[in-house]
Every structure is written in C-alpha cells, then in structure tokens.
Amino acid sequence: MSASVSTRGGSAAVWMVAALAALAVLSLAAAIFLGVADIPIADVVAVLTGSGSSEARSIILDIRLPRIVTGILAGIHFSLAGYLLQTITRNPLADPSLMGVSQGATLSVTIFLLFTVYIFQPGSNTLAELPVAWLPAAGLAGGMLAGGAIYLLAFRLGLSALRITLCGVAVGAVLHAVAIGLIAGWGSARIEIILEWLSGSLYARSWDHALFLLPFTIAGLAMLPVIYRPLMLLQFDAPVARSFGLAYRRQFTLVLIVSCALAASAVGAVGPVVFVGLIVPHLARFLAGRNFILSLALTIVLGAIIVTLGDLAGRLLGQAEEIPIGVVTAVFGVPLLLALLRKTM
Amino acid sequence: MSSRQSSLAIGLIVMASMLAVMLGLLVGAKPISIETAFRVLLAPDGKIESILVWTLRLPRSLTAVAGGAGLAVSGYVLQTLTRNPLADPGITGVTSGAVAPIVCCFVFVPWLSPIYYPFIGLAGGLAAASVTFWVSRGGQGRPLQLALGGVSISLFLGAITTYVLLLTGPQSASLLFWLAGGFQGRTWSHLAYMLPWTITGVVGALALRRVIGMFMLSDHAAAGMGLQLGLWKPLILILAVIPVAGVAPVAGPVAFVGLAAPHVARLLKPQGTGWEIGLSAALGALIVTVADVIARSVAIPRELPVGIITALLGGPVFIYLIQRGQLNLAGETR
C-alpha cells in the first residue's frame, strides 16, 4: 500500500489537485459534448445557456446530463466505499464487488423485479412502473443485508481481516448463484431489463436516479469528518488502535455501515460496476503518498472522473449497442487487479 | 477409516445415490408411483410414464450423477494440488473460464458443432486457472490470494458473459438457464457427450493418486521424493480441468460441489488418496443428484436451477471452513 513517495509537499499537492480539477472539467465537457447523436458544439453551448432547439435540449438535458450526474455520484460512491473497506479490513484488495455487497444488492434487485412482474403483470400495466422508482432502494436494502451478514459471520472469531474478506467472497458467491438461478427460473418476462442492469450500466439513467443517490452522497461525504480520525487508527491492529483510545468495534462497524450504504445505493442505481472501488483508491494512494487526507480527496475526484470517462468510452465505442460501464471497468480493472494481487501479497 | 470401511462407505453412498436416482424418477411435474416406475424400467411400454422415465428422468438423473462425480474429483485434485482447502472449480475461476468462451462460441460462432465445446472449455478453464495460480503463486500463497484471484477472474468473465447475453436478445433466456447450472431436459446424448470427460477425470485421478498424494506435502518434499514438479504440476492441473470441461457444456456452472464433496469425504478420514478420491466422487454424485431432485420438487410445476440448491448447500460448508479456522492463516492479523 505504501507508495514510492513518502510525503507530498504542499505545493505538489496543490499542483496535483489543480491538474485533476482540469481533468475533471475536461472529462465533464467531453461527456456533455460527445455522444452518439451528433450535436454541433454551438448547439450544445446554446442549450447550456438556456436556448437551443427542443431536440438538442432534450438530448442534453434529459439524456446526457442526468446520466453524467448519476455516473459522477455513483463513481464517488464506489471509490469511497472501496477506500473505506480497504482501510478497515486492512486488505488492499477489498472492493464492494469482491466482498459480497454488490451481489447482495444484485440478488435483491433481481427478486424485486421478478416479484413485481408476478404481482403486477396480470391484467395491469400501470403498476409495472413501480420497479423503476423502487429499484435503487431494493438494491440498497440487499447490499446492506449482505454487508451485515458478512459482518456477523466474520465477527464470531473476531474481526480478522482475512476472515471478513473470505466471508465476503463466500457470501458473494452464494448470493450470485441464487440470483442467476432466480433469473433463469423465473425471469423470462424481464430477462433483458435484469441483464442490462446486471452488467452495470448508466444507460437511460434519469434525474430520478441522480436524486436517489444524492442524499447518500451528501451523507457519506458529511460522515467523513466524523470517521476521519477513527479511520486513521483503524489502519492499525485492533490492540494498537485500542491503545490510542479507539472504540475499535464501534468505529469499525460505523465505517462499515457508511461503506455499505454508499456501495449498495450505487449498485441499486446503476448496477454492479466492478473494480472502481478497488482500483481508484490505489491510484489515489499512489498519487498522494502518505498524505491521508489528500488520498481520500483524490479517491473521490478520481472515482467521478473514471466513471465519467468509462461511460463515455462505452457510449462512443459501442455506438448503437453501447458497451456498459461495468464491462469497461471489468476489462480495464482486472489486469490491474491481478498485477496488484501478485505484488501486494 | 480402514480400506474395508472406506469401501463400505463408498458402497453406502453409491446405494444412496441410486436411491436418489430412483427418487428422481418418481418426482416431477407428473408424479409416478414406485410400482409404475419399476414396471416401465424393466419393461418399457411406450406409454406416457415409460417415456417420461426413459427419455426424460433417467438420463437426466444419470447426467447429474456423472456431473457431480466429475466436479467433486476436480475439486479434490485442485485442493490437493494447491494445498488450499478453499480451492474448487468455481473459486479458482476454472468454471467461468470454461463457461464464458462456450457462451461466446454459442453466440458468435453458432455453426460450430457443440462437440468441440469441451475442448474450448478445457482451454478456457486452463487459461483462467493458470492466471489464478500465477497470481497466488501456484495456489500456495495465502488462501485469500487464491480466492480473490479466482473471484476477480470470474467477475471479469461474468461481465463479458452478461454483455454477450445482452447483445443476443431473446436467445439469452435459454443461455441464462444453462448459466444457472442444471440438468433440465438433459438426454442420453448429453450423458454420452459428458461421460468420456468425467471418466477420464475420475479414472485419471485414481490412476495418478500417488502423484496427487505427493502434492499434499510441500513442493520441496515432493521434489525430494523424486517428483518432477515442472512436468506434473501442469499435468495434474489439466487433469483437474478435464471433468469441468465435460460438465460445463452440458450443465453449466454447478456451484460449490467441488468444494463441499471432498471436504465431507476427508471428514470421514479414509486412508489413502485413492479412497479419498473415490469417496469424493461418490459424494459429489449423491449431492448433485439430491440437489436435482430438490430443484424439481420444491416449485412444481416450475423448476429451480440446480446451481441454486448446490450453492445453498455448499456455501455454508465454505463459511464453516472459514469459521473453523481450517485454513492456513499464517500471517493473519486481527
């Protein structure tokens, strides 16, 4: 976990933040200006300043912007959740998708979609819209439940970093198998919706999704000053942390809850976008060295940037059949993960 | 357990499996009575019961028997090879390595005869296992490394598989059912197609039991006993993937059987690697056959995929192993 540079000086940090801010602005601009629908730059600017044709307005304001905002929020959620998980489990490879949280959210979303089909489909099509609004909430509940189950399972013999990770892997594998089984057994009517969601996608995300995520983003970021000091101590062994006066178990649980809530809400809104929570914190720590607060800040900014750029790449590369962001992150994340896995352990 | 007790145990498990197969003949959307089942088994008469038993239920149950035995032996060999109790075709990425390229072939190269699928599965499973082993230093690093390496490869292949399914549209329903792992609608030809691969895996493991047994020692000790590691490690890995290459095209990924069966077999403490392999195979067959019967009797007239049942049965074994602290927890900190 230790980066090559021990401590960044103040001016280096300032430059890095400035460079990243520029990158963030650039990727945001690219995400707004580029897309499958070819809209001239002047028209985009017109829309952004309040005029423009109605067609351009609807593409920018109702399709691209909500999608970008949802992506930014989800990126922040995944990367921050990964950072918190990695810190408290002292496992540099912790990630919501490796710890069972994503699979828990996946299972509950699947159950939710299937149940609404069975309850509401016969004879009525108005109520079938229910899932779209409640889907993220279902994902949130499932992810939190999975996180709680893993916590309880690992807790019996003390909060060992190894055990909590292995329990995450086990619970995740079981939940995933059950989810796939349910889709196969009952999914016929909704397979495509579930699959689209399952591959982790920002396709057709609306302002509703962004609004669903926003309270969690705000709450998660607001918790940071509260958990900041405990988080620094949670990097150490429990006895060491306790000797600094840390209520280890309580703080561990608190950070775990924040992390699960961030990850689970994001999975609920955009599906399991894998490896963002794993890779971004590493990147941030690499850039920030041992500057804890800088690495935390970079994690948040980089999470937003990477999801924005990944989604843009998926939109442009796939053209009509766009490549879901979850596939993009999996393809780029895995080689990095494997290299890290071999290096760090 | 002595050899006599071990053979007795295997005999009992085989009998239990036969009972489960028999039960499988009776249970289903149309229940069949025991007398009828016996009658049509001995003298097929072309009536509906006879057709149900002979063309649907019997081949299906026997496919489950063969598949379970193959998966269990694969798990046993992987666990011994890596000296890692968590190794299993699912956890090490072998299963998804076999399944993902088959999905891709099915979708993108539909004219390719399914006869080649086991070879594709073998290549894919070997590739995925090699990456997992490379990451976890031959599987003998910490159990965490192996588990995370395998799970991340599975996630990677899973993301690609889901995307391919998304592109296929309506066809994806049948692919998905296969991806959930199960034996619904499997016929004699499926069994014949799978059998050479599972038999090769099981017989090969039994024949090479001495070599496999040596891997229980450290690499160092095995080399000291004259084992050529550079030759045997890859060969035994191929042997472990062969049965999965046969099962995957027919039944899809059936989770956790390869993990649970060898562990239960070892709990019985048979003496000798050969007996452990035999017991694992018998237990694997029993677990999958029972899971298959459960899968089609809990939600009549619908069916659950067997993968759900085996995951629900095998997942707790995995968690129990972690809780028991049966792992090499060297270097673990609290």
XYZ file of C-alpha atoms in Angstrom, chain A residues 80-288:
209
model
C -15.134 5.965 -1.499
C -16.753 2.694 -0.407
C -13.707 0.816 -1.653
C -11.362 3.175 0.138
C -13.195 2.751 3.439
C -13.416 -1.046 3.058
C -9.741 -1.333 2.198
C -8.779 0.739 5.192
C -10.835 -1.047 7.832
C -10.261 -4.598 6.573
C -6.601 -3.702 6.070
C -6.938 -5.600 2.842
C -5.682 -3.626 -0.148
C -7.948 -5.683 -2.399
C -11.271 -5.069 -0.713
C -13.971 -3.873 -3.092
C -17.755 -3.917 -2.870
C -17.857 -6.418 -5.733
C -15.324 -8.720 -4.077
C -16.974 -8.520 -0.652
C -20.482 -9.696 -1.372
C -22.135 -6.270 -1.073
C -22.701 -5.943 -4.825
C -24.019 -9.482 -5.030
C -26.441 -8.813 -2.164
C -27.759 -5.761 -3.968
C -27.952 -7.753 -7.197
C -29.982 -10.507 -5.574
C -32.499 -8.162 -4.001
C -32.935 -6.142 -7.187
C -33.498 -9.402 -9.050
C -36.067 -10.578 -6.522
C -37.731 -7.184 -6.642
C -38.004 -7.141 -10.426
C -39.296 -10.704 -10.530
C -41.799 -10.166 -7.762
C -43.242 -7.035 -9.301
C -43.700 -8.971 -12.516
C -45.569 -11.679 -10.720
C -47.650 -9.406 -8.583
C -48.476 -6.666 -11.025
C -48.257 -8.010 -14.522
C -51.522 -9.935 -14.913
C -54.136 -7.620 -16.295
C -52.461 -4.333 -15.488
C -49.559 -2.478 -16.951
C -49.658 0.723 -14.983
C -48.251 -0.734 -11.781
C -45.376 -2.318 -13.666
C -43.650 1.052 -13.475
C -43.157 0.589 -9.778
C -39.774 -1.140 -10.067
C -38.105 1.749 -11.846
C -38.643 4.032 -8.893
C -38.021 1.469 -6.157
C -35.201 -0.458 -7.754
C -32.378 1.522 -6.135
C -33.998 1.163 -2.723
C -34.197 -2.599 -3.211
C -30.526 -2.675 -4.137
C -29.661 -0.618 -1.106
C -31.508 -2.952 1.238
C -29.939 -6.077 -0.253
C -26.421 -4.702 -0.152
C -26.805 -3.615 3.457
C -28.177 -7.036 4.411
C -25.278 -8.803 2.722
C -22.798 -6.494 4.458
C -24.490 -7.219 7.795
C -24.432 -10.969 7.182
C -20.729 -10.895 6.343
C -20.019 -8.794 9.405
C -21.872 -11.217 11.687
C -20.272 -14.290 10.123
C -16.783 -12.877 10.380
C -17.426 -11.428 13.792
C -17.729 -14.726 15.643
C -13.987 -15.172 15.790
C -13.031 -11.552 15.964
C -12.852 -9.095 13.118
C -9.986 -10.702 11.298
C -9.162 -9.002 8.021
C -8.684 -12.321 6.253
C -11.844 -13.860 7.600
C -14.063 -10.927 6.739
C -12.743 -10.971 3.176
C -13.204 -14.712 2.773
C -16.702 -14.496 4.222
C -17.390 -11.754 1.697
C -16.195 -13.985 -1.119
C -18.303 -16.896 0.150
C -21.479 -14.939 0.740
C -20.991 -13.178 -2.591
C -20.641 -16.450 -4.480
C -23.755 -17.930 -2.880
C -25.854 -14.816 -3.457
C -24.670 -14.581 -7.056
C -25.572 -18.207 -7.741
C -29.009 -17.704 -6.216
C -29.585 -14.515 -8.234
C -28.621 -16.158 -11.529
C -30.754 -19.155 -10.601
C -33.788 -16.990 -9.896
C -33.375 -15.072 -13.147
C -33.105 -18.321 -15.064
C -36.033 -19.928 -13.266
C -38.467 -17.034 -13.282
C -37.015 -14.215 -15.312
C -38.491 -14.824 -18.746
C -40.504 -11.629 -18.888
C -37.776 -9.372 -17.599
C -34.507 -11.014 -18.508
C -33.337 -8.145 -20.670
C -34.019 -5.495 -18.049
C -32.232 -7.529 -15.394
C -29.300 -8.323 -17.674
C -28.930 -4.702 -18.664
C -28.863 -3.728 -15.022
C -26.630 -6.665 -14.103
C -23.869 -5.586 -16.436
C -23.556 -2.266 -14.620
C -24.844 0.400 -16.925
C -25.661 4.087 -16.986
C -27.952 3.585 -19.955
C -31.199 5.565 -19.658
C -30.400 6.834 -16.174
C -32.634 9.771 -15.348
C -32.677 12.609 -12.869
C -34.594 10.245 -10.571
C -31.510 8.086 -10.236
C -29.303 11.068 -9.522
C -31.791 12.307 -6.937
C -31.887 8.891 -5.320
C -28.114 8.852 -4.961
C -27.654 12.447 -3.870
C -28.745 12.125 -0.215
C -26.392 9.182 0.227
C -23.547 11.080 -1.400
C -24.157 14.053 0.869
C -24.491 11.876 3.966
C -21.404 9.863 3.064
C -19.303 12.952 2.490
C -20.703 14.565 5.647
C -19.636 11.496 7.628
C -16.043 11.891 6.510
C -15.027 14.442 9.163
C -16.645 12.176 11.784
C -14.911 8.981 10.704
C -11.674 10.607 9.595
C -9.714 10.167 12.838
C -11.050 6.676 13.637
C -10.278 5.720 10.050
C -6.635 6.621 10.511
C -6.460 4.450 13.625
C -8.401 1.599 12.028
C -5.433 1.142 9.727
C -3.625 -0.430 12.678
C -4.150 -3.713 14.506
C -7.024 -3.691 16.960
C -4.750 -3.673 20.086
C -2.729 -0.749 18.753
C -5.837 1.152 17.783
C -7.384 0.492 21.190
C -4.250 1.734 22.924
C -4.872 5.055 21.201
C -8.257 5.092 22.859
C -10.289 3.968 19.858
C -13.578 2.163 20.460
C -12.461 -0.319 17.816
C -15.567 -2.391 17.335
C -17.955 0.540 17.282
C -15.882 2.585 14.868
C -15.265 -0.410 12.626
C -18.999 -1.012 12.461
C -19.731 2.640 11.758
C -17.278 2.830 8.855
C -18.551 -0.473 7.505
C -22.100 0.869 7.531
C -21.093 4.043 5.681
C -19.181 1.980 3.140
C -22.024 -0.481 2.606
C -24.600 2.287 2.271
C -22.501 4.054 -0.374
C -21.809 0.896 -2.355
C -25.259 -0.612 -2.056
C -27.098 2.562 -3.094
C -24.831 2.904 -6.124
C -25.337 -0.729 -7.130
C -29.052 -0.169 -6.760
C -28.962 2.813 -9.109
C -26.521 1.707 -11.814
C -25.855 -1.980 -11.198
C -22.614 -3.611 -10.145
C -19.862 -1.505 -11.692
C -16.948 -3.675 -10.693
C -13.400 -2.761 -9.731
C -13.856 1.019 -9.497
C -13.823 0.686 -5.716
C -10.707 -1.403 -5.947
C -8.569 0.464 -8.429
C -9.325 4.116 -7.690
C -8.121 4.103 -4.049
C -4.855 2.506 -5.187
C -4.407 5.143 -7.825
C -5.179 7.855 -5.292
C -2.751 6.480 -2.710
C -0.109 6.127 -5.356
C -0.502 9.792 -6.277
C -0.907 11.099 -2.740
